[in-house]
Short mmCIF file of C-alpha atoms in Angstrom, two decimals:
data_model
loop_
_atom_site.label_atom_id
_atom_site.label_comp_id
_atom_site.label_asym_id
_atom_site.label_seq_id
_atom_site.Cartn_x
_atom_site.Cartn_y
_atom_site.Cartn_z
CA UNK A 1 187.34 -123.39 72.40
CA UNK A 2 186.14 -123.39 75.93
CA UNK A 3 185.16 -119.68 75.70
CA UNK A 4 183.27 -120.53 72.55
CA UNK A 5 181.51 -123.43 74.23
CA UNK A 6 180.49 -121.39 77.26
CA UNK A 7 179.28 -118.72 74.88
CA UNK A 8 177.11 -121.30 73.11
CA UNK A 9 175.77 -122.29 76.39
CA UNK A 10 174.68 -118.77 77.26
CA UNK A 11 173.27 -118.41 73.87
CA UNK A 12 171.51 -121.72 74.35
CA UNK A 13 169.92 -120.61 77.60
CA UNK A 14 168.74 -117.34 75.91
CA UNK A 15 167.38 -119.23 73.02
CA UNK A 16 165.69 -121.77 75.49
CA UNK A 17 164.17 -118.74 77.47
CA UNK A 18 162.51 -117.40 74.09
CA UNK A 19 161.38 -120.85 72.99
CA UNK A 20 159.85 -121.72 76.46
CA UNK A 21 158.18 -118.41 76.57
CA UNK A 22 156.59 -118.60 73.05
CA UNK A 23 155.86 -122.51 73.37
CA UNK A 24 154.29 -121.84 76.89
CA UNK A 25 151.99 -119.17 75.37
CA UNK A 26 151.08 -121.46 72.54
CA UNK A 27 150.36 -124.28 74.96
CA UNK A 28 148.25 -122.16 77.14
CA UNK A 29 146.13 -120.90 74.20
CA UNK A 30 145.94 -124.51 72.84
CA UNK A 31 144.70 -125.80 76.19
CA UNK A 32 142.11 -122.81 76.33
CA UNK A 33 140.87 -123.52 72.80
CA UNK A 34 140.61 -127.15 73.52
CA UNK A 35 138.94 -126.53 76.78
CA UNK A 36 136.55 -124.00 75.15
CA UNK A 37 135.95 -126.33 72.16
CA UNK A 38 135.06 -129.32 74.55
CA UNK A 39 132.96 -127.03 76.43
CA UNK A 40 131.06 -125.82 73.53
CA UNK A 41 130.57 -129.29 72.20
CA UNK A 42 129.29 -130.42 75.76
CA UNK A 43 126.98 -127.32 75.83
CA UNK A 44 125.78 -128.09 72.34
CA UNK A 45 125.12 -131.74 73.16
CA UNK A 46 123.31 -130.85 76.20
CA UNK A 47 121.21 -128.20 74.55
CA UNK A 48 120.30 -130.80 71.71
CA UNK A 49 119.24 -133.20 74.31
CA UNK A 50 117.07 -130.44 76.04
CA UNK A 51 115.77 -129.26 72.74
CA UNK A 52 114.52 -132.85 71.81
CA UNK A 53 112.57 -132.70 75.09
CA UNK A 54 111.20 -129.25 74.22
CA UNK A 55 110.22 -130.30 70.74
CA UNK A 56 108.31 -133.34 72.29
CA UNK A 57 106.43 -131.04 74.67
CA UNK A 58 105.59 -128.65 71.90
CA UNK A 59 104.28 -131.36 69.59
CA UNK A 60 102.27 -132.81 72.32
CA UNK A 61 100.49 -129.40 73.06
CA UNK A 62 100.11 -128.59 69.26
CA UNK A 63 98.88 -132.12 68.90
CA UNK A 64 96.09 -131.40 71.57
CA UNK A 65 95.06 -128.41 69.30
CA UNK A 66 95.15 -130.53 66.25
CA UNK A 67 92.98 -133.12 67.87
CA UNK A 68 90.56 -130.47 69.06
CA UNK A 69 90.22 -129.15 65.64
CA UNK A 70 89.60 -132.58 64.17
CA UNK A 71 87.11 -133.34 66.94
CA UNK A 72 85.09 -130.18 66.13
CA UNK A 73 85.28 -130.98 62.38
CA UNK A 74 84.17 -134.51 62.89
CA UNK A 75 81.22 -133.44 65.08
CA UNK A 76 79.79 -131.12 62.50
CA UNK A 77 80.62 -133.52 59.53
CA UNK A 78 78.24 -135.97 61.33
CA UNK A 79 75.73 -133.31 62.71
CA UNK A 80 75.80 -130.18 60.49
CA UNK A 81 72.55 -129.31 62.02
CA UNK A 82 72.90 -129.03 65.60
CA UNK A 83 71.69 -126.96 68.54
CA UNK A 84 73.83 -124.07 69.59
CA UNK A 85 73.89 -125.19 73.15
CA UNK A 86 75.54 -128.49 72.01
CA UNK A 87 78.00 -126.67 70.05
CA UNK A 88 78.81 -124.37 73.02
CA UNK A 89 79.21 -127.41 75.30
CA UNK A 90 81.63 -129.04 72.99
CA UNK A 91 83.59 -125.87 72.66
CA UNK A 92 83.91 -125.61 76.57
CA UNK A 93 84.96 -129.17 76.67
CA UNK A 94 87.79 -128.55 74.08
CA UNK A 95 89.01 -125.46 75.70
CA UNK A 96 89.06 -127.23 79.09
CA UNK A 97 91.03 -130.24 77.71
CA UNK A 98 93.27 -128.23 75.59
CA UNK A 99 94.31 -124.97 77.44
CA UNK A 100 96.39 -123.62 74.52
CA UNK A 101 93.23 -123.34 72.42
CA UNK A 102 91.75 -119.93 73.47
CA UNK A 103 88.91 -119.37 70.95
CA UNK A 104 86.63 -121.59 68.71
CA UNK A 105 84.57 -120.64 65.78
CA UNK A 106 82.47 -122.53 63.22
CA UNK A 107 81.85 -121.17 59.58
CA UNK A 108 79.30 -122.22 57.00
CA UNK A 109 81.09 -121.26 53.77
CA UNK A 110 81.94 -117.51 54.33
CA UNK A 111 79.38 -117.09 57.14
CA UNK A 112 80.12 -117.21 60.92
CA UNK A 113 77.83 -119.48 62.63
CA UNK A 114 79.42 -119.97 66.14
CA UNK A 115 82.26 -118.38 68.21
CA UNK A 116 83.29 -119.02 71.73
CA UNK A 117 84.19 -117.35 73.91
CA UNK A 118 82.87 -114.05 72.82
CA UNK A 119 85.03 -111.13 73.78
CA UNK A 120 84.90 -107.35 72.80
CA UNK A 121 88.26 -107.79 70.92
CA UNK A 122 87.21 -110.46 68.60
CA UNK A 123 85.69 -108.44 65.89
CA UNK A 124 88.81 -108.62 63.71
CA UNK A 125 89.06 -112.30 64.24
CA UNK A 126 85.60 -113.07 63.13
CA UNK A 127 85.59 -110.46 60.21
CA UNK A 128 88.21 -112.53 58.24
CA UNK A 129 86.56 -115.55 56.82
CA UNK A 130 88.55 -118.64 56.02
CA UNK A 131 89.25 -119.46 52.26
CA UNK A 132 87.03 -121.87 50.49
CA UNK A 133 87.89 -125.40 50.19
CA UNK A 134 87.38 -127.81 47.41
CA UNK A 135 83.81 -128.97 47.19
CA UNK A 136 84.80 -132.67 47.43
CA UNK A 137 87.77 -133.99 49.26
CA UNK A 138 88.56 -137.54 50.65
CA UNK A 139 88.51 -137.53 54.58
CA UNK A 140 91.87 -139.20 54.49
CA UNK A 141 93.31 -135.83 53.21
CA UNK A 142 91.76 -133.75 55.99
CA UNK A 143 94.95 -133.36 57.97
CA UNK A 144 96.69 -132.08 54.78
CA UNK A 145 94.08 -129.28 54.41
CA UNK A 146 94.95 -127.20 57.46
CA UNK A 147 95.30 -123.56 57.01
CA UNK A 148 97.65 -121.81 59.38
CA UNK A 149 97.89 -118.05 59.70
CA UNK A 150 100.94 -116.02 60.30
CA UNK A 151 101.68 -115.67 64.17
CA UNK A 152 100.15 -112.37 65.56
CA UNK A 153 99.73 -110.65 68.71
CA UNK A 154 96.35 -110.85 70.76
CA UNK A 155 94.73 -108.04 72.74
CA UNK A 156 96.61 -109.30 75.76
CA UNK A 157 100.00 -109.29 74.15
CA UNK A 158 100.18 -113.02 73.63
CA UNK A 159 101.39 -114.52 70.38
CA UNK A 160 98.91 -116.69 68.71
CA UNK A 161 97.94 -118.04 65.30
CA UNK A 162 94.77 -119.19 63.57
CA UNK A 163 94.29 -123.03 62.69
CA UNK A 164 91.43 -123.73 60.20
CA UNK A 165 90.15 -127.08 59.24
CA UNK A 166 87.41 -127.92 56.62
CA UNK A 167 84.17 -129.70 57.47
CA UNK A 168 83.10 -132.31 54.86
CA UNK A 169 79.58 -134.06 55.36
CA UNK A 170 77.35 -136.48 53.35
CA UNK A 171 74.41 -135.32 55.30
CA UNK A 172 71.32 -135.84 53.12
CA UNK A 173 70.20 -132.06 53.39
CA UNK A 174 73.53 -130.75 51.74
CA UNK A 175 74.53 -131.21 48.21
CA UNK A 176 78.23 -132.03 47.87
CA UNK A 177 80.79 -132.86 50.47
CA UNK A 178 82.11 -129.47 51.67
CA UNK A 179 80.02 -127.73 54.28
CA UNK A 180 82.23 -125.20 56.08
CA UNK A 181 85.10 -124.92 58.33
CA UNK A 182 86.27 -124.71 62.16
CA UNK A 183 88.79 -122.29 63.21
CA UNK A 184 90.93 -122.47 66.49
CA UNK A 185 93.02 -119.77 67.93
CA UNK A 186 96.17 -121.38 69.36
CA UNK A 187 98.10 -119.49 71.91
CA UNK A 188 101.80 -119.91 71.16
CA UNK A 189 102.80 -117.79 74.26
CA UNK A 190 101.01 -120.38 76.39
CA UNK A 191 102.74 -123.30 74.75
CA UNK A 192 106.08 -121.62 75.41
CA UNK A 193 105.19 -120.75 79.01
CA UNK A 194 104.41 -124.35 79.83
CA UNK A 195 107.67 -125.46 78.00
CA UNK A 196 109.77 -123.01 80.03
CA UNK A 197 108.42 -124.31 83.26
CA UNK A 198 110.60 -127.56 82.74
CA UNK A 199 114.32 -127.70 81.82
CA UNK A 200 113.75 -125.04 79.11
CA UNK A 201 114.05 -122.51 81.93
CA UNK A 202 117.84 -122.52 81.47
CA UNK A 203 117.64 -121.64 77.84
CA UNK A 204 116.56 -118.61 75.66
CA UNK A 205 114.35 -119.90 72.79
CA UNK A 206 113.29 -118.60 69.42
CA UNK A 207 110.85 -119.79 66.92
CA UNK A 208 111.18 -119.24 63.05
CA UNK A 209 109.56 -120.55 60.00
CA UNK A 210 111.98 -122.80 58.02
CA UNK A 211 110.22 -122.14 54.78
CA UNK A 212 109.88 -118.42 55.03
CA UNK A 213 111.01 -116.32 51.92
CA UNK A 214 111.78 -113.02 53.64
CA UNK A 215 114.78 -113.59 56.11
CA UNK A 216 113.91 -110.42 57.86
CA UNK A 217 110.55 -112.08 58.98
CA UNK A 218 111.61 -115.58 59.87
CA UNK A 219 111.79 -115.08 63.63
CA UNK A 220 108.35 -114.58 65.07
CA UNK A 221 109.10 -115.36 68.84
CA UNK A 222 112.27 -114.62 70.64
CA UNK A 223 115.51 -112.55 70.05
CA UNK A 224 116.71 -112.80 66.38
CA UNK A 225 120.18 -112.79 67.68
CA UNK A 226 119.61 -116.30 68.96
CA UNK A 227 119.68 -117.66 65.51
CA UNK A 228 123.38 -116.71 65.06
CA UNK A 229 124.38 -117.81 68.53
CA UNK A 230 122.26 -120.91 69.14
CA UNK A 231 123.75 -123.78 70.97
CA UNK A 232 121.33 -126.13 69.14
CA UNK A 233 118.50 -126.00 66.42
CA UNK A 234 115.82 -128.53 65.65
CA UNK A 235 112.83 -128.70 63.33
CA UNK A 236 109.25 -128.98 64.50
CA UNK A 237 106.25 -129.98 62.36
CA UNK A 238 103.31 -127.69 63.13
CA UNK A 239 100.23 -128.87 61.33
CA UNK A 240 101.29 -128.57 57.61
CA UNK A 241 104.25 -126.24 58.24
CA UNK A 242 107.85 -126.76 59.41
CA UNK A 243 109.24 -124.43 62.13
CA UNK A 244 112.68 -124.23 63.66
CA UNK A 245 113.32 -124.02 67.47
CA UNK A 246 116.54 -122.37 68.31
CA UNK A 247 117.96 -122.72 71.88
CA UNK A 248 120.90 -120.77 73.66
CA UNK A 249 122.00 -121.45 77.12
CA UNK A 250 121.56 -118.55 79.64
CA UNK A 251 124.41 -117.38 82.08
CA UNK A 252 127.41 -118.37 79.86
CA UNK A 253 129.61 -115.61 81.47
CA UNK A 254 130.72 -117.86 84.18
CA UNK A 255 132.47 -120.09 81.62
CA UNK A 256 133.97 -117.04 79.89
CA UNK A 257 135.38 -115.86 83.05
CA UNK A 258 136.65 -119.45 83.80
CA UNK A 259 138.60 -119.14 80.58
CA UNK A 260 139.97 -115.89 81.59
CA UNK A 261 141.25 -117.31 84.95
CA UNK A 262 142.76 -120.20 82.99
CA UNK A 263 144.55 -117.85 80.66
CA UNK A 264 145.83 -115.88 83.67
CA UNK A 265 147.22 -118.67 85.59
CA UNK A 266 148.53 -120.27 82.42
CA UNK A 267 150.33 -117.05 81.47
CA UNK A 268 151.46 -116.64 85.07
CA UNK A 269 152.97 -120.10 84.90
CA UNK A 270 154.77 -119.36 81.75
CA UNK A 271 156.14 -116.10 83.09
CA UNK A 272 157.42 -117.71 86.31
CA UNK A 273 159.09 -120.50 84.24
CA UNK A 274 160.62 -117.93 82.05
CA UNK A 275 161.76 -115.78 85.04
CA UNK A 276 163.31 -118.94 86.54
CA UNK A 277 165.23 -119.57 83.47
CA UNK A 278 166.39 -115.89 83.21
CA UNK A 279 167.60 -116.11 86.73
CA UNK A 280 169.39 -119.31 86.04
CA UNK A 281 171.03 -117.61 82.95
CA UNK A 282 171.91 -114.66 85.00
CA UNK A 283 173.33 -116.78 87.76
CA UNK A 284 175.30 -118.66 85.15
CA UNK A 285 176.59 -115.59 83.59
CA UNK A 286 177.57 -114.26 87.03
CA UNK A 287 179.43 -117.49 88.00
CA UNK A 288 180.94 -117.64 84.56
CA UNK A 289 182.11 -114.10 85.06
CA UNK A 290 183.57 -114.67 88.59
CA UNK A 291 185.37 -117.87 87.29
CA UNK A 292 186.96 -115.89 84.36
CA UNK A 293 187.86 -112.56 85.93
CA UNK A 294 189.82 -111.07 88.77
CA UNK A 295 187.43 -109.88 91.59
CA UNK A 296 189.07 -106.67 92.05
CA UNK A 297 190.01 -105.30 88.63
CA UNK A 298 187.79 -107.17 86.32
CA UNK A 299 190.58 -108.29 84.20
CA UNK A 300 191.09 -111.96 83.24
CA UNK A 301 192.53 -114.39 85.92
CA UNK A 302 195.22 -116.74 85.39
CA UNK A 303 192.82 -119.54 84.31
CA UNK A 304 191.10 -117.42 81.88
CA UNK A 305 194.13 -115.82 80.60
CA UNK A 306 195.46 -119.37 79.80
CA UNK A 307 192.32 -120.23 77.79
CA UNK A 308 192.55 -117.01 75.96
CA UNK A 309 196.20 -117.76 75.06
CA UNK A 310 195.24 -121.24 73.81
CA UNK A 311 192.45 -119.62 71.74
CA UNK A 312 194.84 -117.14 70.20
CA UNK A 313 197.66 -119.67 69.68
CA UNK A 314 195.51 -122.07 67.91
CA UNK A 315 195.01 -119.63 64.93
CA UNK A 316 197.47 -121.28 62.60
CA UNK A 317 200.40 -120.41 64.92
CA UNK A 318 200.26 -116.86 64.29
CA UNK A 319 202.81 -114.91 66.34
CA UNK A 320 201.93 -113.07 69.62
CA UNK A 321 203.75 -111.57 72.52
CA UNK A 322 203.26 -112.18 76.19
CA UNK A 323 204.08 -109.04 78.18
CA UNK A 324 204.69 -109.32 81.90
CA UNK A 325 204.16 -106.15 83.93
CA UNK A 326 205.21 -105.77 87.65
CA UNK A 327 204.38 -102.45 89.30
CA UNK A 328 207.37 -100.83 91.10
CA UNK A 329 206.89 -99.31 94.69
CA UNK A 330 203.51 -100.67 95.02
CA UNK A 331 204.14 -101.85 98.73
CA UNK A 332 204.95 -98.46 99.95
CA UNK A 333 201.61 -97.07 98.60
CA UNK A 334 199.79 -99.91 100.51
CA UNK A 335 201.82 -99.07 103.82
CA UNK A 336 201.57 -95.33 103.46
CA UNK A 337 197.91 -94.83 102.26
CA UNK A 338 196.21 -98.02 103.18
CA UNK A 339 194.90 -101.08 101.24
CA UNK A 340 191.76 -99.26 100.07
CA UNK A 341 193.86 -96.69 98.16
CA UNK A 342 196.09 -99.61 97.01
CA UNK A 343 193.11 -101.45 95.57
CA UNK A 344 191.98 -98.36 93.85
CA UNK A 345 195.50 -97.89 92.43
CA UNK A 346 195.30 -101.40 90.99
CA UNK A 347 191.96 -100.87 89.50
CA UNK A 348 193.29 -97.56 87.98
CA UNK A 349 196.21 -99.63 86.29
CA UNK A 350 193.67 -102.16 85.06
CA UNK A 351 191.57 -99.43 83.43
CA UNK A 352 194.71 -98.09 81.62
CA UNK A 353 195.67 -101.52 80.34
CA UNK A 354 192.11 -102.10 79.07
CA UNK A 355 192.66 -98.90 76.95
CA UNK A 356 195.85 -100.26 75.61
CA UNK A 357 194.64 -103.59 74.51
CA UNK A 358 191.52 -105.52 74.32
CA UNK A 359 189.84 -106.22 77.67
CA UNK A 360 190.04 -110.03 76.75
CA UNK A 361 193.70 -109.92 76.32
CA UNK A 362 194.73 -108.33 79.75
CA UNK A 363 194.86 -110.13 83.05
CA UNK A 364 196.07 -110.03 86.63
CA UNK A 365 198.05 -112.91 87.97
CA UNK A 366 199.27 -111.78 91.25
CA UNK A 367 199.06 -108.88 93.68
CA UNK A 368 200.68 -106.32 91.45
CA UNK A 369 201.57 -108.40 88.48
CA UNK A 370 199.71 -108.10 85.16
CA UNK A 371 200.00 -109.79 81.92
CA UNK A 372 199.06 -108.58 78.33
CA UNK A 373 198.46 -110.90 75.32
CA UNK A 374 199.11 -108.91 72.02
CA UNK A 375 199.02 -110.51 68.48
CA UNK A 376 202.19 -109.57 66.55
CA UNK A 377 202.66 -108.57 62.95
CA UNK A 378 205.54 -110.15 61.06
CA UNK A 379 207.49 -106.88 61.09
CA UNK A 380 207.38 -106.70 64.74
CA UNK A 381 208.99 -109.99 65.41
CA UNK A 382 212.04 -109.60 67.67
CA UNK A 383 211.80 -105.79 67.81
CA UNK A 384 208.41 -104.83 69.20
CA UNK A 385 208.12 -101.39 70.83
CA UNK A 386 205.40 -102.77 73.10
CA UNK A 387 207.46 -102.67 76.35
CA UNK A 388 208.29 -99.12 75.85
CA UNK A 389 204.86 -98.13 74.83
CA UNK A 390 203.35 -99.78 78.01
CA UNK A 391 205.69 -98.21 80.40
CA UNK A 392 205.05 -94.67 78.74
CA UNK A 393 201.42 -95.28 78.56
CA UNK A 394 201.26 -96.05 82.28
CA UNK A 395 203.44 -93.10 83.34
CA UNK A 396 201.24 -90.71 81.15
CA UNK A 397 198.14 -91.65 83.29
CA UNK A 398 198.98 -91.00 87.00
CA UNK A 399 196.72 -92.07 89.71
CA UNK A 400 195.02 -89.09 91.24
CA UNK A 401 193.31 -89.38 94.67
CA UNK A 402 192.42 -87.30 97.62
CA UNK A 403 195.89 -86.82 99.01
CA UNK A 404 197.65 -86.15 95.68
CA UNK A 405 198.86 -87.80 92.59
CA UNK A 406 200.93 -91.04 92.10
CA UNK A 407 203.00 -91.73 89.05
CA UNK A 408 202.78 -95.33 87.84
CA UNK A 409 206.28 -97.01 87.49
CA UNK A 410 206.58 -100.55 86.17
CA UNK A 411 209.10 -103.07 85.19
CA UNK A 412 208.22 -105.04 82.02
CA UNK A 413 209.42 -108.04 80.24
CA UNK A 414 208.22 -109.83 77.05
CA UNK A 415 208.31 -113.15 75.19
CA UNK A 416 207.27 -114.12 71.77
CA UNK A 417 205.14 -117.13 70.66
CA UNK A 418 206.04 -119.46 69.19
CA UNK A 419 209.72 -118.66 68.87
CA UNK A 420 210.25 -118.59 72.73
CA UNK A 421 207.78 -120.99 73.90
CA UNK A 422 204.65 -123.03 73.06
CA UNK A 423 202.75 -122.66 76.30
CA UNK A 424 201.82 -119.76 78.36
CA UNK A 425 203.86 -121.01 81.26
CA UNK A 426 207.01 -121.21 79.33
CA UNK A 427 206.39 -117.70 77.81
CA UNK A 428 205.64 -116.36 81.24
CA UNK A 429 208.93 -117.74 82.56
CA UNK A 430 210.89 -116.01 79.83
CA UNK A 431 208.99 -112.75 80.31
CA UNK A 432 209.34 -112.78 84.13
CA UNK A 433 213.21 -113.19 83.65
CA UNK A 434 213.28 -110.20 81.35
CA UNK A 435 210.98 -108.15 83.74
CA UNK A 436 213.56 -108.73 86.44
CA UNK A 437 216.34 -107.74 84.14
CA UNK A 438 214.52 -104.51 83.57
CA UNK A 439 213.72 -103.99 87.17
CA UNK A 440 217.27 -104.50 88.20
CA UNK A 441 218.50 -102.14 85.52
CA UNK A 442 216.01 -99.35 86.63
CA UNK A 443 216.98 -99.79 90.37
#
C-alpha cells in the first residue's frame, strides 16, 4: 500500500509538471492577449479622440472655403454687373483669408467671365464649364446646390477638388433668377498639411468617400491599406458629400516587441517553474530510491523488503516463501583480495538473484545475507525446489575478476507464509534457523 501511495505521489508530480506547464503557457498567452486587447482599446480610444480634433480642423478649413464661395456668390447676386478690378480685389481677399482656396472663377451660364490667379496650367480647369442650374431657386437652398468634383491632382502634384456654387440674382437687367456660378479650387493637400502640423503628426491618414459605388476608387488620399488596419474612423461632411477619415498610429512596432518580451519572460518563468518541479520530482525519486534500496547492490533494503512482503501477503493470503541466503567463505575473499573485490562480488551475487526473481522481490539485509520473496503455487507447498535451484544458480555463475574466478557457495533456508509465520520477522527467524542447519550440514 505504501509503495502504491508513493507511486501515486510520483505520478502526481509528473502530472503536476504537465499541468503547470500547460496552464503556465495558457496564462502567459491570456495575459498577452489581455494586454494586447487593452492596448488596442487604449490606442483606438486615443485615435478616436485625436480624430475628433482632426475632423474639427478639417471642418473649419472646408468651412472657410464654403464661406468664400458663398461670399463670392452673394457679391455677384447683388452686383452681377461689376468692374473686373473689384472682382479681382475680392478674389485676392478671399485667397488671403482662406489659404486652402487656390483659384477662383466666375461663370455667366457656360461662359467664363473671370479667373484668378491666371496660370499656364489652368486651361483644362477653365475649359470645363459647370453644369446649368435651375433658373429659379430659393436662396435658402443655396448651400444644397454645391457641385463637388472628384479629387484630382494639380500641376504641382497637390490633390484638390472643384467646388461650384450657383449665383441667383433679382437684378432688373436680368430675366429670371439664375445668373451664373462661382467655382473655387480647394487644395485638399494643403488642408491635410495643416492638420498634420498638430497632433495628427503621429498618425497616418486616409480619406475616402462614404457613398462611392466603386470600392476600388473609394480612397483618394493616403494608403488604401489604412482602411483595413485603421485605429479609428469617423465621418466628415464636406459641402453636400460625406467623406470618411481613417487614422492609423505610426510606430506600433515598439508595442509589438513589447509583447514579444512579455511572451519571452512569461515562457521563461513557466520553464523555470517546470524545471523546479522536475528537479523536485527527480530529487524525490532519488531519495525514494535511496530509502528503498541497498546502496551497494541496488536490491531492496530491510524496510522496503518488509513493505513488499506486506503487499504480497495482503493478496488474499496467497502462499509465498521467504528464502534466506548466506554466502559461505565471503570473509576470506575480503581479507585476501580487499573490500573493493568483495563489493564487486556482492554486486555480482545481486545481479544473479535479479535474474532468478523479480528485482522487487530480492533484498540484502546484512553484509553477505540476502532474502528472496517468491510466490508459491499450491503444488509447491512443503516441497519447493527453490533452495536447490538458488544454490545451483549461484554456483553456475562464478565471479570472474582480474585475478581469477571465484565460485559462489551459499547456505540457504526457507519458510512458508502463512503456514510458518504471519510476519516477515517470524518467517526470517524460521528461514535463518534452516539456513544454519544447511550451513552446518555443508561444513
